[in-house]
Short mmCIF file of C-alpha atoms in Angstrom, two decimals:
data_model
loop_
_atom_site.label_atom_id
_atom_site.label_comp_id
_atom_site.label_asym_id
_atom_site.label_seq_id
_atom_site.Cartn_x
_atom_site.Cartn_y
_atom_site.Cartn_z
CA MET A 802 84.59 107.51 71.27
CA SER A 803 86.07 110.82 72.47
CA LYS A 804 88.24 112.73 70.03
CA HIS A 805 91.95 113.20 70.54
CA ILE A 806 92.49 116.64 72.05
CA ILE A 807 96.30 116.41 72.42
CA GLU A 808 98.88 114.34 70.55
CA LEU A 809 102.60 114.01 71.11
CA VAL A 810 104.47 112.72 68.08
CA ASP A 811 108.03 111.36 68.48
CA VAL A 812 108.83 113.94 71.15
CA VAL A 813 112.45 114.15 72.31
CA LYS A 814 113.66 116.49 75.05
CA ASP A 815 117.39 116.89 75.58
CA TYR A 816 119.00 118.77 78.47
CA ASP A 817 122.72 119.39 77.84
CA GLY A 818 123.22 116.03 76.17
CA THR A 819 120.95 114.06 78.50
CA GLU A 820 117.68 112.86 77.01
CA ALA A 821 114.80 113.43 79.44
CA LEU A 822 112.36 112.10 76.84
CA LYS A 823 113.40 109.56 74.23
CA GLY A 824 110.94 109.90 71.38
CA ILE A 825 107.58 109.37 73.08
CA SER A 826 104.28 109.31 71.20
CA LEU A 827 100.82 109.28 72.74
CA TYR A 828 97.36 110.83 72.46
CA ILE A 829 95.05 112.24 75.11
CA ARG A 830 91.29 112.10 74.66
CA GLN A 831 88.82 114.88 75.33
CA ASN A 832 87.26 114.74 78.85
CA GLU A 833 89.81 112.14 79.96
CA PHE A 834 91.54 111.96 83.34
CA ILE A 835 95.01 110.78 82.34
CA THR A 836 97.91 110.34 84.74
CA PHE A 837 101.65 110.26 84.05
CA LEU A 838 103.08 107.91 86.65
CA GLY A 839 106.66 106.96 87.39
CA PRO A 840 109.66 107.42 89.68
CA SER A 841 111.59 110.67 90.01
CA GLY A 842 113.47 111.53 86.83
CA CYS A 843 111.31 109.39 84.54
CA GLY A 844 110.18 112.35 82.40
CA LYS A 845 106.59 112.78 83.58
CA THR A 846 106.89 116.44 84.66
CA THR A 847 108.91 117.25 81.53
CA THR A 848 106.05 115.84 79.46
CA LEU A 849 103.55 118.00 81.35
CA ARG A 850 105.67 121.12 80.86
CA LEU A 851 105.93 120.43 77.14
CA ILE A 852 102.15 120.12 76.88
CA GLY A 853 101.77 123.39 78.83
CA GLY A 854 104.27 125.19 76.62
CA PHE A 855 106.74 125.88 79.43
CA GLU A 856 109.36 123.86 77.54
CA LYS A 857 109.97 123.22 73.85
CA PRO A 858 110.86 119.74 72.56
CA THR A 859 114.27 119.15 71.05
CA SER A 860 112.46 117.35 68.25
CA GLY A 861 108.98 116.04 67.55
CA ARG A 862 105.57 117.73 67.48
CA ILE A 863 102.78 118.60 69.91
CA LEU A 864 99.28 118.90 68.46
CA PHE A 865 96.19 120.44 70.05
CA GLU A 866 92.96 119.43 68.30
CA GLY A 867 95.04 118.60 65.24
CA VAL A 868 96.87 121.95 65.15
CA ASP A 869 100.64 122.04 65.70
CA VAL A 870 101.29 124.09 68.88
CA THR A 871 104.92 123.08 69.36
CA ASP A 872 106.10 126.71 69.20
CA VAL A 873 102.98 128.31 70.72
CA PRO A 874 103.65 130.01 74.11
CA PRO A 875 101.75 128.93 77.24
CA TYR A 876 99.40 131.92 77.41
CA LYS A 877 98.07 131.10 73.93
CA ARG A 878 97.29 127.47 74.75
CA LYS A 879 93.89 126.43 76.13
CA VAL A 880 95.46 125.00 79.28
CA ASN A 881 95.94 126.02 82.89
CA THR A 882 98.29 124.52 85.46
CA VAL A 883 98.01 123.69 89.17
CA PHE A 884 101.40 123.30 90.85
CA GLN A 885 102.35 121.39 94.00
CA LYS A 886 103.28 124.61 95.82
CA TYR A 887 100.01 126.35 94.84
CA ALA A 888 101.72 129.66 93.81
CA LEU A 889 98.95 131.76 95.41
CA PHE A 890 99.33 135.51 95.89
CA PRO A 891 99.74 136.11 99.66
CA HIS A 892 98.72 139.79 99.44
CA MET A 893 95.34 138.89 97.88
CA ASN A 894 92.33 137.33 99.56
CA VAL A 895 90.62 134.18 98.30
CA PHE A 896 88.27 136.04 95.94
CA GLU A 897 91.05 138.10 94.36
CA ASN A 898 93.30 135.07 93.91
CA ILE A 899 90.58 133.25 91.99
CA ALA A 900 89.60 136.35 90.03
CA PHE A 901 93.16 137.25 89.00
CA GLY A 902 93.07 135.69 85.53
CA LEU A 903 89.63 137.11 84.81
CA ARG A 904 90.78 140.63 85.69
CA ILE A 905 93.72 140.22 83.32
CA LYS A 906 91.14 139.50 80.61
CA LYS A 907 89.32 142.72 81.65
CA LEU A 908 85.97 141.00 82.12
CA ASP A 909 82.99 142.86 83.56
CA LYS A 910 82.84 142.95 87.39
CA ASP A 911 79.48 141.19 87.49
CA VAL A 912 80.76 138.43 85.22
CA ILE A 913 83.84 138.02 87.43
CA ARG A 914 81.71 137.85 90.58
CA GLU A 915 79.44 135.22 89.01
CA LYS A 916 82.32 133.06 87.79
CA VAL A 917 84.23 133.22 91.09
CA SER A 918 81.08 132.38 93.06
CA LYS A 919 80.55 129.34 90.85
CA MET A 920 84.12 128.16 91.49
CA LEU A 921 83.85 128.72 95.24
CA HIS A 922 80.77 126.51 95.25
CA LEU A 923 82.55 123.86 93.16
CA VAL A 924 85.51 123.63 95.55
CA ASN A 925 83.39 123.91 98.73
CA LEU A 926 84.79 127.28 99.82
CA GLU A 927 81.64 129.39 99.84
CA GLY A 928 81.92 132.08 102.52
CA TYR A 929 85.73 132.19 102.29
CA GLU A 930 85.86 135.06 99.76
CA LYS A 931 87.46 137.62 102.09
CA ARG A 932 89.78 135.24 103.90
CA SER A 933 93.54 135.69 103.60
CA VAL A 934 95.10 132.72 101.82
CA ASP A 935 97.73 132.54 104.57
CA SER A 936 94.96 131.76 107.08
CA LEU A 937 93.81 128.70 105.13
CA SER A 938 94.83 125.09 105.66
CA GLY A 939 96.91 123.30 103.04
CA GLY A 940 93.84 121.59 101.63
CA GLN A 941 91.93 124.86 101.41
CA GLN A 942 94.84 126.57 99.68
CA GLN A 943 94.94 123.74 97.18
CA ARG A 944 91.23 124.25 96.49
CA VAL A 945 91.85 127.95 95.84
CA ALA A 946 94.65 127.08 93.40
CA ILE A 947 92.36 124.65 91.58
CA ALA A 948 89.53 127.21 91.46
CA ARG A 949 91.90 129.88 90.10
CA ALA A 950 92.92 127.54 87.30
CA LEU A 951 89.40 126.34 86.49
CA VAL A 952 87.74 129.78 86.51
CA ASN A 953 89.48 130.56 83.20
CA GLU A 954 87.57 127.64 81.65
CA PRO A 955 90.56 125.82 80.13
CA GLU A 956 89.96 122.87 77.86
CA VAL A 957 92.81 121.08 79.62
CA LEU A 958 93.92 121.28 83.25
CA LEU A 959 97.50 120.30 84.05
CA LEU A 960 98.20 119.14 87.61
CA ASP A 961 101.83 118.67 88.67
CA GLU A 962 101.78 116.55 91.87
CA PRO A 963 99.22 118.96 93.37
CA LEU A 964 98.51 116.84 96.47
CA GLY A 965 102.11 116.09 97.41
CA ALA A 966 102.23 118.60 100.28
CA LEU A 967 99.06 117.33 101.98
CA ASP A 968 98.82 114.79 104.78
CA LEU A 969 97.60 111.28 103.96
CA LYS A 970 93.97 111.66 105.05
CA LEU A 971 93.50 114.99 103.29
CA ARG A 972 95.26 113.71 100.19
CA LYS A 973 92.82 110.82 99.91
CA GLU A 974 89.87 113.18 100.35
CA MET A 975 91.20 115.51 97.65
CA GLN A 976 91.72 112.60 95.26
CA LEU A 977 88.01 111.92 95.33
CA GLU A 978 87.18 115.63 95.11
CA LEU A 979 89.37 116.12 92.05
CA LYS A 980 87.82 113.15 90.27
CA LYS A 981 84.35 114.47 91.11
CA MET A 982 85.25 117.95 89.78
CA GLN A 983 86.62 116.49 86.56
CA LYS A 984 83.42 114.55 85.94
CA GLN A 985 81.24 117.58 86.73
CA LEU A 986 83.19 119.94 84.48
CA GLY A 987 83.77 117.47 81.65
CA ILE A 988 87.25 118.77 80.82
CA THR A 989 90.54 116.96 80.32
CA PHE A 990 92.74 116.55 83.39
CA ILE A 991 96.42 115.66 82.89
CA TYR A 992 97.91 114.62 86.21
CA VAL A 993 101.49 113.90 87.30
CA THR A 994 102.31 111.75 90.32
CA HIS A 995 104.73 109.14 91.63
CA ASP A 996 102.02 107.74 93.92
CA GLN A 997 100.68 104.48 92.51
CA GLU A 998 97.56 104.41 94.66
CA GLU A 999 96.72 107.97 93.66
CA ALA A 1000 96.97 107.05 89.97
CA LEU A 1001 94.86 103.91 90.37
CA THR A 1002 92.18 105.79 92.34
CA MET A 1003 91.69 108.78 90.05
CA SER A 1004 92.60 107.93 86.48
CA ASP A 1005 90.73 106.84 83.38
CA THR A 1006 94.11 106.16 81.76
CA ILE A 1007 97.58 105.73 83.24
CA VAL A 1008 100.86 106.29 81.38
CA VAL A 1009 103.68 104.48 83.20
CA MET A 1010 107.08 106.04 82.47
CA GLN A 1011 110.68 105.08 83.15
CA SER A 1012 113.91 106.81 82.07
CA GLY A 1013 112.23 108.99 79.46
CA THR A 1014 110.24 106.19 77.85
CA ILE A 1015 106.66 104.98 78.05
CA GLN A 1016 106.47 101.49 79.52
CA GLN A 1017 102.70 100.98 79.31
CA ILE A 1018 99.47 102.89 78.65
CA GLY A 1019 96.16 101.50 79.89
CA THR A 1020 93.27 101.65 82.31
CA PRO A 1021 94.05 101.25 86.01
CA GLU A 1022 92.69 97.70 85.80
CA ASP A 1023 94.89 96.84 82.82
CA ILE A 1024 97.99 98.35 84.39
CA TYR A 1025 97.51 96.45 87.65
CA ASN A 1026 96.21 93.13 86.36
CA GLU A 1027 98.10 92.89 83.05
CA PRO A 1028 101.46 94.69 83.43
CA LYS A 1029 103.52 94.64 80.24
CA ASN A 1030 106.86 94.05 81.92
CA ALA A 1031 108.54 93.50 85.27
CA PHE A 1032 109.13 97.23 85.82
CA VAL A 1033 105.41 98.02 85.59
CA ALA A 1034 104.50 95.04 87.74
CA ASP A 1035 106.99 96.04 90.41
CA PHE A 1036 106.12 99.74 90.34
CA ILE A 1037 102.34 99.30 90.43
CA GLY A 1038 101.70 97.63 93.75
CA GLU A 1039 103.71 94.82 95.29
CA SER A 1040 104.69 91.81 93.23
CA ASN A 1041 106.68 88.62 93.45
CA ILE A 1042 108.91 88.63 90.36
CA ILE A 1043 110.73 85.36 89.74
CA ASP A 1044 112.97 84.06 86.97
CA GLY A 1045 111.17 81.37 85.01
CA ILE A 1046 111.34 79.21 81.89
CA MET A 1047 108.37 79.04 79.51
CA LEU A 1048 108.50 75.34 78.64
CA ARG A 1049 105.76 75.53 76.04
CA ASP A 1050 102.32 77.11 75.63
CA PHE A 1051 100.40 77.04 78.94
CA ARG A 1052 103.29 75.49 80.90
CA VAL A 1053 105.96 77.34 82.89
CA LYS A 1054 108.70 76.37 85.33
CA PHE A 1055 109.77 78.53 88.25
CA ALA A 1056 110.96 78.08 91.85
CA GLY A 1057 111.98 74.51 91.03
CA HIS A 1058 108.51 73.35 89.92
CA GLU A 1059 106.34 73.23 86.80
CA PHE A 1060 102.96 74.98 86.72
CA ASP A 1061 100.03 75.36 84.36
CA CYS A 1062 99.41 78.95 83.19
CA VAL A 1063 97.19 80.70 80.65
CA ASP A 1064 99.94 82.28 78.54
CA LYS A 1065 101.06 81.21 75.07
CA GLY A 1066 103.08 82.49 72.14
CA PHE A 1067 106.49 82.31 73.82
CA GLY A 1068 109.41 80.28 72.52
CA THR A 1069 110.11 76.78 73.77
CA ASN A 1070 112.25 76.89 76.92
CA GLU A 1071 112.34 80.69 76.76
CA ASP A 1072 113.64 82.62 79.79
CA VAL A 1073 110.83 84.78 81.18
CA ASP A 1074 109.82 86.87 84.17
CA VAL A 1075 107.02 85.37 86.26
CA VAL A 1076 104.91 87.90 88.15
CA ILE A 1077 102.55 86.91 90.96
CA ARG A 1078 100.68 89.39 93.12
CA PRO A 1079 100.89 88.74 96.90
CA GLU A 1080 97.10 88.57 97.20
CA ASP A 1081 96.96 85.81 94.57
CA ILE A 1082 98.95 83.33 96.68
CA LYS A 1083 96.73 81.09 98.82
CA LEU A 1084 98.19 79.38 101.88
CA VAL A 1085 97.07 75.73 101.83
CA PRO A 1086 98.00 72.41 103.50
CA MET A 1087 101.35 71.06 102.32
CA ASP A 1088 99.79 68.23 100.29
CA GLN A 1089 97.72 70.64 98.15
CA SER A 1090 100.59 72.34 96.33
CA PRO A 1091 104.12 71.41 95.22
CA LEU A 1092 105.30 74.86 96.38
CA HIS A 1093 106.19 74.75 100.08
CA GLY A 1094 107.78 77.23 102.44
CA THR A 1095 108.22 78.44 105.98
CA VAL A 1096 106.66 81.63 107.34
CA LYS A 1097 109.51 83.93 108.39
CA SER A 1098 107.64 87.11 109.33
CA VAL A 1099 104.09 88.38 109.81
CA ILE A 1100 102.95 92.02 109.71
CA PHE A 1101 99.35 93.07 110.35
CA LYS A 1102 98.33 95.67 107.74
CA GLY A 1103 94.77 96.35 108.88
CA VAL A 1104 92.77 94.65 106.13
CA HIS A 1105 95.22 91.77 105.68
CA TYR A 1106 98.38 90.14 107.01
CA GLU A 1107 101.62 90.45 105.06
CA MET A 1108 103.77 87.35 105.42
CA GLN A 1109 107.22 86.51 104.15
CA VAL A 1110 107.43 82.85 103.20
CA ASP A 1111 110.81 81.33 102.29
CA ASP A 1112 110.57 78.25 100.07
CA ARG A 1113 112.87 75.23 99.84
CA ASN A 1114 114.72 76.65 96.79
CA GLY A 1115 115.82 79.89 98.42
CA TYR A 1116 113.03 82.15 97.15
CA SER A 1117 111.31 84.64 99.48
CA TRP A 1118 107.63 85.18 98.75
CA ILE A 1119 105.41 88.03 99.93
CA VAL A 1120 101.91 86.75 100.69
CA HIS A 1121 98.84 88.86 101.56
CA SER A 1122 96.02 87.05 103.29
CA THR A 1123 93.18 87.75 105.70
CA ARG A 1124 94.22 84.56 107.52
CA MET A 1125 97.50 84.55 109.40
CA ALA A 1126 99.96 81.67 109.62
CA PRO A 1127 102.34 82.02 112.61
CA VAL A 1128 106.08 82.46 112.18
CA ASN A 1129 107.96 79.16 111.61
CA THR A 1130 104.83 77.44 110.28
CA ASP A 1131 105.40 75.24 107.22
CA VAL A 1132 102.79 76.00 104.54
CA GLY A 1133 101.85 75.15 101.00
CA MET A 1134 101.36 77.98 98.50
CA TYR A 1135 98.74 77.54 95.78
CA ILE A 1136 98.63 79.84 92.74
CA HIS A 1137 95.78 79.57 90.24
CA PRO A 1138 96.97 79.34 86.61
CA GLN A 1139 95.25 82.61 85.66
CA ASP A 1140 97.14 84.44 88.43
CA ILE A 1141 100.54 83.47 87.00
CA GLN A 1142 101.57 86.32 84.70
CA ILE A 1143 104.32 85.63 82.19
CA MET A 1144 106.28 88.39 80.51
CA LYS A 1145 109.28 88.58 78.25
CA LYS A 1146 112.62 89.51 79.71
CA VAL A 1147 113.42 93.15 79.00
CA SER A 1148 116.90 94.63 79.25
CA ALA A 1149 117.27 97.42 81.81
CA VAL A 1150 116.79 100.87 80.32
#
């Protein structure tokens, strides 16, 4: 198992009486691609800035390979940062932008040339050495910014929503490129985004944050398939979240009907949140499920149809299916017990 390269211990960050981080603790493994994911204002960028040394915590500690670096300035930490706006030097060409940090270190010219050439190859910009950065596309500028950060051979690369300014197609291409680079280089990437699909595509580990707290840490599969609470379920992909009552182990009531489930360990007749993914609802003949409804809308999404189905008890369900049921059709909705996710009610943060 990889060693812990960074640890945050009970970290609090207060801005003029407002807590941006409320005592978070976590560790980051060596060679891991970890993503901080959450809505605006959740604390993800603050966490990144604390790791980079651009901010100091109000309380708590930050460790790097077991050494306390809480008060160590950014330039003395083994990290580099790639920002959303690239921060390239417009008066320098591509080569000089990438070489900037190496020249600060006063490395030999031949060493600089070798290192920059290696980075240009890595980011697929060979032959662009003399180009002005202003003449490059957004994606190419982002590659230069990444190369400039990586050429200094940091042990950790911090990426603060670096793909946010790119169009959708280019963003998806760069997601795959970044993951490929991380695997080739074998260094730790710490990534910040509010884009759920981006996090699921690229990450080894996702940290879901809300209002300065960590809601869940896990693999993309864990986060999507086994969300810890309704916030995570709702934020990571689409979900149907319904009030329910856990009658006893393996039996739950929601939407006016009782269903078998695979959950246990709740109290008898305990109020719970029931989470069901739209793709886990199967449209069936009316006599094959107690849950019935009427299709109210149909949207074609390319790989599936998204349907709104209103049931007899006033609930609106979102259903994803490759088979379309026309508007105003009465349907049954079947949900397999293992696709019914039960979670405890959590007070709003």
